[in-house]
Short mmCIF file of C-alpha atoms and ligand atoms in Angstrom, two decimals:
data_model
loop_
_atom_site.label_atom_id
_atom_site.label_comp_id
_atom_site.label_asym_id
_atom_site.label_seq_id
_atom_site.Cartn_x
_atom_site.Cartn_y
_atom_site.Cartn_z
CA UNK A 1 -159.30 30.48 43.18
CA UNK A 2 -161.59 31.63 40.39
CA UNK A 3 -160.61 31.89 36.76
CA UNK A 4 -159.80 35.52 35.95
CA UNK A 5 -159.57 37.56 32.78
CA UNK A 6 -156.18 38.66 31.50
CA UNK A 7 -156.78 42.28 32.53
CA UNK A 8 -155.65 42.11 36.20
CA UNK A 9 -152.49 40.25 35.13
CA UNK A 10 -151.69 42.97 32.60
CA UNK A 11 -152.24 45.68 35.20
CA UNK A 12 -149.79 43.95 37.55
CA UNK A 13 -147.16 43.36 34.87
CA UNK A 14 -147.38 47.00 33.71
CA UNK A 15 -147.06 48.28 37.26
CA UNK A 16 -144.20 46.04 38.38
CA UNK A 17 -142.47 45.73 34.99
CA UNK A 18 -142.36 41.99 34.50
CA UNK A 19 -144.02 39.67 31.97
CA UNK A 20 -146.31 36.69 32.24
CA UNK A 21 -145.65 33.78 29.92
CA UNK A 22 -148.56 32.70 27.73
CA UNK A 23 -148.16 28.93 27.42
CA UNK A 24 -149.97 26.89 24.78
CA UNK A 25 -151.60 23.64 25.84
CA UNK A 26 -152.67 20.72 23.65
CA UNK A 27 -153.24 18.04 26.28
CA UNK A 28 -154.81 17.76 29.72
CA UNK A 29 -151.52 16.58 31.29
CA UNK A 30 -149.86 19.67 29.84
CA UNK A 31 -152.45 21.94 31.46
CA UNK A 32 -151.90 20.18 34.82
CA UNK A 33 -148.16 20.74 34.58
CA UNK A 34 -148.42 24.40 33.50
CA UNK A 35 -150.63 25.15 36.51
CA UNK A 36 -148.42 23.09 38.84
CA UNK A 37 -145.22 24.97 37.92
CA UNK A 38 -146.93 28.35 38.30
CA UNK A 39 -148.15 27.32 41.76
CA UNK A 40 -144.62 26.30 42.67
CA UNK A 41 -143.31 29.75 41.70
CA UNK A 42 -146.37 31.67 42.98
CA UNK A 43 -147.00 33.24 39.59
CA UNK A 44 -150.38 33.80 37.93
CA UNK A 45 -150.82 31.45 34.95
CA UNK A 46 -151.97 32.02 31.38
CA UNK A 47 -152.96 28.81 29.64
CA UNK A 48 -153.75 29.32 26.02
CA UNK A 49 -155.24 27.19 23.30
CA UNK A 50 -154.85 28.19 19.68
CA UNK A 51 -157.98 28.24 17.56
CA UNK A 52 -157.06 25.06 15.67
CA UNK A 53 -155.68 23.41 18.82
CA UNK A 54 -159.28 23.48 20.02
CA UNK A 55 -160.11 21.36 16.96
CA UNK A 56 -157.43 18.89 18.09
CA UNK A 57 -158.88 18.87 21.61
CA UNK A 58 -162.22 18.22 19.96
CA UNK A 59 -160.75 14.91 18.76
CA UNK A 60 -159.58 15.89 15.27
CA UNK A 61 -156.21 14.33 14.48
CA UNK A 62 -156.29 16.29 11.22
CA UNK A 63 -156.90 19.46 13.21
CA UNK A 64 -155.98 21.68 10.26
CA UNK A 65 -159.40 20.75 8.85
CA UNK A 66 -161.32 21.40 12.07
CA UNK A 67 -164.84 22.70 11.75
CA UNK A 68 -166.47 25.18 14.11
CA UNK A 69 -168.26 22.22 15.74
CA UNK A 70 -164.94 20.44 16.47
CA UNK A 71 -163.56 23.64 17.96
CA UNK A 72 -166.61 24.06 20.18
CA UNK A 73 -166.20 20.55 21.60
CA UNK A 74 -162.48 21.06 22.15
CA UNK A 75 -162.82 24.53 23.67
CA UNK A 76 -165.39 23.28 26.17
CA UNK A 77 -163.23 20.26 27.02
CA UNK A 78 -160.05 22.23 27.74
CA UNK A 79 -161.88 25.04 29.57
CA UNK A 80 -163.73 22.55 31.80
CA UNK A 81 -160.51 20.66 32.51
CA UNK A 82 -158.57 23.81 33.45
CA UNK A 83 -161.43 24.95 35.73
CA UNK A 84 -161.37 21.60 37.49
CA UNK A 85 -157.58 21.47 37.87
CA UNK A 86 -157.48 25.08 39.09
CA UNK A 87 -160.44 24.77 41.44
CA UNK A 88 -158.43 24.90 44.66
CA UNK A 89 -155.36 26.58 43.24
CA UNK A 90 -153.80 29.45 45.19
CA UNK A 91 -152.93 31.36 41.99
CA UNK A 92 -155.06 33.29 39.47
CA UNK A 93 -155.51 31.36 36.21
CA UNK A 94 -156.45 32.70 32.77
CA UNK A 95 -157.93 30.54 29.99
CA UNK A 96 -157.00 32.36 26.81
CA UNK A 97 -157.80 31.75 23.14
CA UNK A 98 -154.71 32.23 20.98
CA UNK A 99 -155.15 33.51 17.42
CA UNK A 100 -158.94 33.52 17.21
CA UNK A 101 -159.48 33.89 13.50
CA UNK A 102 -163.02 35.20 13.26
CA UNK A 103 -165.95 36.30 15.39
CA UNK A 104 -167.53 32.81 15.46
CA UNK A 105 -164.38 31.13 16.80
CA UNK A 106 -164.02 33.77 19.49
CA UNK A 107 -167.68 33.51 20.45
CA UNK A 108 -167.37 29.71 20.68
CA UNK A 109 -164.42 30.07 23.07
CA UNK A 110 -166.15 32.64 25.28
CA UNK A 111 -169.36 30.60 25.38
CA UNK A 112 -167.25 27.55 26.38
CA UNK A 113 -165.75 29.33 29.38
CA UNK A 114 -162.57 31.03 28.16
CA UNK A 115 -161.81 34.12 30.24
CA UNK A 116 -159.72 35.87 27.60
CA UNK A 117 -159.52 35.84 23.81
CA UNK A 118 -157.28 36.99 21.02
CA UNK A 119 -158.76 38.18 17.77
CA UNK A 120 -156.13 38.22 15.06
CA UNK A 121 -157.21 40.64 12.36
CA UNK A 122 -153.61 41.51 11.45
CA UNK A 123 -153.99 40.14 7.91
CA UNK A 124 -156.84 42.60 7.23
CA UNK A 125 -156.58 46.21 6.06
CA UNK A 126 -156.29 48.51 9.10
CA UNK A 127 -159.90 49.74 9.19
CA UNK A 128 -161.29 46.21 8.84
CA UNK A 129 -159.01 44.99 11.61
CA UNK A 130 -160.34 47.80 13.82
CA UNK A 131 -163.94 46.91 12.94
CA UNK A 132 -163.58 43.17 13.63
CA UNK A 133 -161.66 43.75 16.86
CA UNK A 134 -164.21 46.29 18.06
CA UNK A 135 -167.02 43.82 17.47
CA UNK A 136 -165.17 41.15 19.49
CA UNK A 137 -164.41 43.59 22.32
CA UNK A 138 -168.10 44.46 22.55
CA UNK A 139 -169.12 40.81 22.92
CA UNK A 140 -166.22 39.87 25.22
CA UNK A 141 -166.25 42.83 27.64
CA UNK A 142 -170.00 42.44 28.12
CA UNK A 143 -169.10 39.03 29.62
CA UNK A 144 -166.08 40.23 31.62
CA UNK A 145 -163.68 38.61 29.15
CA UNK A 146 -160.48 40.43 28.09
CA UNK A 147 -159.31 40.85 24.48
CA UNK A 148 -155.94 40.80 22.77
CA UNK A 149 -155.66 42.26 19.26
CA UNK A 150 -152.84 42.18 16.74
CA UNK A 151 -151.34 44.92 14.62
CA UNK A 152 -148.51 44.30 12.17
CA UNK A 153 -147.65 40.93 10.68
CA UNK A 154 -145.22 38.35 12.07
CA UNK A 155 -143.38 36.06 9.69
CA UNK A 156 -143.42 32.30 10.22
CA UNK A 157 -145.78 29.39 10.76
CA UNK A 158 -148.00 28.76 13.75
CA UNK A 159 -150.93 26.42 13.20
CA UNK A 160 -153.05 28.18 10.59
CA UNK A 161 -151.13 31.42 10.94
CA UNK A 162 -148.63 31.68 8.12
CA UNK A 163 -146.91 34.64 6.64
CA UNK A 164 -143.81 34.79 4.50
CA UNK A 165 -142.95 38.38 5.26
CA UNK A 166 -143.31 40.49 8.35
CA UNK A 167 -144.53 44.05 8.57
CA UNK A 168 -143.43 45.84 11.71
CA UNK A 169 -146.11 47.44 13.84
CA UNK A 170 -146.41 51.20 13.32
CA UNK A 171 -146.26 52.76 16.82
CA UNK A 172 -148.23 55.77 15.55
CA UNK A 173 -151.18 53.47 14.93
CA UNK A 174 -151.00 51.56 18.23
CA UNK A 175 -152.62 54.32 20.24
CA UNK A 176 -155.36 54.81 17.66
CA UNK A 177 -156.04 51.07 17.66
CA UNK A 178 -156.41 50.89 21.45
CA UNK A 179 -158.65 53.96 21.38
CA UNK A 180 -160.94 52.74 18.60
CA UNK A 181 -161.23 49.09 19.66
CA UNK A 182 -160.95 49.14 23.48
CA UNK A 183 -158.64 46.09 23.53
CA UNK A 184 -156.78 45.25 26.73
CA UNK A 185 -153.54 44.31 25.03
CA UNK A 186 -151.98 44.15 21.61
CA UNK A 187 -149.63 41.72 19.89
CA UNK A 188 -146.98 43.67 18.03
CA UNK A 189 -144.60 42.72 15.27
CA UNK A 190 -141.10 43.87 16.27
CA UNK A 191 -138.75 41.13 15.16
CA UNK A 192 -140.07 37.92 16.72
CA UNK A 193 -141.31 35.16 14.47
CA UNK A 194 -143.59 32.13 14.75
CA UNK A 195 -142.09 28.66 14.48
CA UNK A 196 -138.72 27.08 15.28
CA UNK A 197 -136.50 28.81 12.71
CA UNK A 198 -136.25 32.43 13.70
CA UNK A 199 -132.66 32.78 12.44
CA UNK A 200 -129.49 33.31 14.44
CA UNK A 201 -128.97 36.36 16.68
CA UNK A 202 -132.36 37.99 16.16
CA UNK A 203 -132.40 41.57 17.44
CA UNK A 204 -135.75 42.89 18.60
CA UNK A 205 -136.84 46.39 17.57
CA UNK A 206 -137.55 47.48 21.11
CA UNK A 207 -138.02 51.09 20.04
CA UNK A 208 -141.37 49.97 18.61
CA UNK A 209 -142.49 48.94 22.09
CA UNK A 210 -141.03 52.06 23.68
CA UNK A 211 -142.74 54.43 21.22
CA UNK A 212 -146.05 52.57 21.50
CA UNK A 213 -146.11 52.75 25.29
CA UNK A 214 -145.04 56.38 25.26
CA UNK A 215 -147.94 57.29 22.95
CA UNK A 216 -150.40 55.42 25.17
CA UNK A 217 -149.10 57.17 28.27
CA UNK A 218 -149.57 60.61 26.67
CA UNK A 219 -153.16 59.78 25.82
CA UNK A 220 -153.86 58.30 29.24
CA UNK A 221 -154.85 54.94 27.75
CA UNK A 222 -154.15 51.65 29.51
CA UNK A 223 -152.55 49.03 27.33
CA UNK A 224 -150.04 46.21 27.46
CA UNK A 225 -148.04 44.72 24.60
CA UNK A 226 -147.76 41.05 23.74
CA UNK A 227 -144.74 39.31 22.27
CA UNK A 228 -145.75 36.40 20.02
CA UNK A 229 -143.37 33.92 18.40
CA UNK A 230 -141.01 34.25 21.35
CA UNK A 231 -139.74 30.73 21.94
CA UNK A 232 -136.08 30.65 22.94
CA UNK A 233 -135.43 27.20 21.38
CA UNK A 234 -132.78 26.14 23.92
CA UNK A 235 -129.87 24.75 21.90
CA UNK A 236 -129.09 22.03 24.46
CA UNK A 237 -132.56 20.56 23.84
CA UNK A 238 -132.08 20.61 20.06
CA UNK A 239 -128.70 18.87 20.49
CA UNK A 240 -130.19 16.26 22.80
CA UNK A 241 -133.04 15.51 20.38
CA UNK A 242 -130.52 14.97 17.59
CA UNK A 243 -128.33 12.77 19.81
CA UNK A 244 -131.44 10.69 20.50
CA UNK A 245 -132.06 10.06 16.80
CA UNK A 246 -134.05 13.14 15.88
CA UNK A 247 -133.16 15.48 13.04
CA UNK A 248 -133.86 19.11 13.87
CA UNK A 249 -131.93 21.56 11.72
CA UNK A 250 -131.68 25.36 11.73
CA UNK A 251 -133.78 25.75 14.83
CA UNK A 252 -133.02 29.04 16.56
CA UNK A 253 -135.17 31.06 18.94
CA UNK A 254 -135.00 34.49 20.52
CA UNK A 255 -132.12 34.86 22.94
CA UNK A 256 -133.44 34.95 26.49
CA UNK A 257 -131.42 38.08 27.30
CA UNK A 258 -132.91 39.85 24.28
CA UNK A 259 -136.40 38.98 25.57
CA UNK A 260 -135.56 40.10 29.08
CA UNK A 261 -134.38 43.44 27.75
CA UNK A 262 -137.78 44.28 26.22
CA UNK A 263 -139.91 43.34 29.25
CA UNK A 264 -139.48 46.70 31.06
CA UNK A 265 -140.77 48.49 27.94
CA UNK A 266 -144.36 47.36 28.22
CA UNK A 267 -144.17 43.73 27.07
CA UNK A 268 -146.56 42.20 29.60
CA UNK A 269 -147.21 38.80 28.00
CA UNK A 270 -144.78 36.56 26.13
CA UNK A 271 -146.08 33.61 24.13
CA UNK A 272 -144.15 30.36 24.08
CA UNK A 273 -145.11 27.13 22.34
CA UNK A 274 -142.16 25.65 20.40
CA UNK A 275 -139.92 25.30 23.49
CA UNK A 276 -142.47 23.06 25.20
CA UNK A 277 -142.87 20.91 22.09
CA UNK A 278 -139.08 20.49 21.88
CA UNK A 279 -138.67 19.47 25.53
CA UNK A 280 -141.53 16.96 25.28
CA UNK A 281 -140.01 15.49 22.10
CA UNK A 282 -136.63 15.08 23.79
CA UNK A 283 -138.26 13.37 26.79
CA UNK A 284 -140.30 10.92 24.71
CA UNK A 285 -137.26 9.99 22.58
CA UNK A 286 -135.16 9.52 25.71
CA UNK A 287 -137.85 7.34 27.27
CA UNK A 288 -137.98 4.93 24.32
CA UNK A 289 -134.20 4.70 24.11
CA UNK A 290 -133.75 4.08 27.83
CA UNK A 291 -136.63 1.56 27.87
CA UNK A 292 -136.08 -0.48 24.71
CA UNK A 293 -138.85 -2.97 25.59
CA UNK A 294 -141.37 -0.12 25.34
CA UNK A 295 -140.56 0.20 21.63
CA UNK A 296 -142.74 -2.93 21.26
CA UNK A 297 -145.38 -2.05 23.84
CA UNK A 298 -148.88 -2.63 22.55
CA UNK A 299 -150.10 0.65 24.00
CA UNK A 300 -147.37 3.00 22.80
CA UNK A 301 -145.11 1.38 20.15
CA UNK A 302 -146.98 3.29 17.44
CA UNK A 303 -145.65 6.56 18.92
CA UNK A 304 -142.05 5.40 18.50
CA UNK A 305 -142.80 4.32 14.95
CA UNK A 306 -144.25 7.73 14.05
CA UNK A 307 -141.25 9.49 15.56
CA UNK A 308 -138.90 7.45 13.44
CA UNK A 309 -140.95 7.88 10.30
CA UNK A 310 -140.47 11.61 10.66
CA UNK A 311 -137.29 12.39 12.56
CA UNK A 312 -137.67 16.13 12.04
CA UNK A 313 -141.08 16.22 13.74
CA UNK A 314 -141.26 17.96 17.11
CA UNK A 315 -144.99 18.67 17.36
CA UNK A 316 -146.38 16.13 19.84
CA UNK A 317 -149.74 16.39 18.06
CA UNK A 318 -148.11 14.49 15.21
CA UNK A 319 -146.52 11.56 17.04
CA UNK A 320 -148.83 11.32 20.08
CA UNK A 321 -152.00 10.68 18.08
CA UNK A 322 -151.94 6.96 19.12
CA UNK A 323 -152.82 8.14 22.64
CA UNK A 324 -155.21 10.85 21.46
CA UNK A 325 -157.92 9.83 23.97
CA UNK A 326 -155.55 10.38 26.87
CA UNK A 327 -154.41 13.75 25.55
CA UNK A 328 -157.95 15.11 25.29
CA UNK A 329 -159.58 13.44 28.33
CA UNK A 330 -156.65 13.05 30.74
CA UNK A 331 -157.58 9.41 31.40
CA UNK A 332 -154.47 7.19 31.58
CA UNK A 333 -155.56 3.54 31.11
CA UNK A 334 -152.17 1.88 31.75
CA UNK A 335 -148.65 2.48 33.05
CA UNK A 336 -147.04 2.89 29.61
CA UNK A 337 -149.45 5.68 28.72
CA UNK A 338 -148.87 7.26 32.14
CA UNK A 339 -145.13 7.19 31.43
CA UNK A 340 -145.64 9.14 28.19
CA UNK A 341 -147.92 11.60 30.02
CA UNK A 342 -145.10 12.13 32.50
CA UNK A 343 -142.73 12.91 29.63
CA UNK A 344 -145.15 15.72 28.75
CA UNK A 345 -145.39 16.95 32.35
CA UNK A 346 -141.61 17.00 32.82
CA UNK A 347 -141.04 18.82 29.55
CA UNK A 348 -143.46 21.53 30.64
CA UNK A 349 -141.86 21.80 34.08
CA UNK A 350 -138.37 22.29 32.67
CA UNK A 351 -139.22 24.92 30.06
CA UNK A 352 -142.03 26.80 31.78
CA UNK A 353 -140.19 26.85 35.12
CA UNK A 354 -137.11 28.46 33.64
CA UNK A 355 -139.16 31.00 31.68
CA UNK A 356 -141.24 32.05 34.69
CA UNK A 357 -137.96 32.86 36.42
CA UNK A 358 -136.55 34.71 33.41
CA UNK A 359 -139.74 36.68 32.74
CA UNK A 360 -139.74 37.83 36.36
CA UNK A 361 -143.25 36.71 37.33
CA UNK A 362 -142.05 34.67 40.35
CA UNK A 363 -143.93 35.65 43.49
CA UNK A 364 -146.30 38.10 41.82
CA UNK A 365 -149.46 35.97 42.04
CA UNK A 366 -150.56 37.85 45.15
CA UNK A 367 -150.13 41.21 43.37
CA UNK A 368 -152.68 40.20 40.73
CA UNK A 369 -156.07 41.46 41.77
CA UNK A 370 -158.72 38.76 42.14
CA UNK A 371 -161.46 40.21 39.97
CA UNK A 372 -164.23 37.84 38.97
CA UNK A 373 -165.64 37.99 35.45
CA UNK A 374 -168.87 39.38 36.94
CA UNK A 375 -166.93 42.23 38.55
CA UNK A 376 -165.07 42.79 35.29
CA UNK A 377 -168.39 43.28 33.49
CA UNK A 378 -169.10 46.27 35.74
CA UNK A 379 -165.57 47.64 35.36
CA UNK A 380 -165.64 47.42 31.59
CA UNK A 381 -168.96 49.29 31.54
CA UNK A 382 -167.24 52.26 33.18
CA UNK A 383 -164.22 52.27 30.87
ZN1 ZN B 1 -148.88 34.07 17.69
#
């Protein structure tokens, strides 16, 4: 099945009132597993790579210093891999850029084969955000590629995105933003937060979503809302990591019931990254503890060492750098490295599977219209 833009998924989620998960990928095995679980549950899949994650996929261990060239290599690599894995898949698949930071990064992703992009101008003054987003929409829609914007600022850390304080999205401005920019969907700030420490018992300001959607409806404008920073941080996984020698403190996510309660109010896409990292970390720790001889394996002992040097680490991009080649190419040269790759796959299956069920996208793959990017070009012209 061909790669599609995000637009037909958003139309389906708006119509049937469910949400698609947007799942971040930083390794080829992770992409395989995300697609596999979505096939199992007959749900369309959104695989997303953050701007700097493309630097990592480009081979930069110190991905925070990635150049545009690194990102281009990485973006092409992950997009090609997803196309190949999804070639004969029965479900629609979206390759989405998460938190594109400027026009050049977005252009690099589109030129590399991404079918959807986010441009995050939320740190800019309103009019500049509109201007940048409009420029991106023009380039993207002319290629059949969908665009996600952001309005309002989320607190927390996510790759290069860091903000100490949040500013809730003003629903009065949402409609104006859709109208002026032509975006397909918009990330709003309504109480979620990037990173693993969102605080206990976070309540989401769902009235922001309700008011935004109501305004759009009155104006006859199509739009879907996106919930960033929405990991649930399952407490059983945190406990298991700590029982296995890790040290994760004060990690709390958004309660799954709280998330479920906002979905009917126009939240069509929910981004999750931290949960996958946590499950993978638990699996890798468990593997080394259950297979003590592997702690001295030539191929992977360095991973175990890194994990123990930094017990609070849960980002696989930190401790899996000794098998960097496998992460970015998918080639598994020996059994020990395959075992670690399976830890990644199983972590994805556990977390993504349960979220697909909770977000309600099970079985909706067939309700997502199969519109090629070429057909989308024509549709966007008429909008
Ligand atoms: Zn985000």
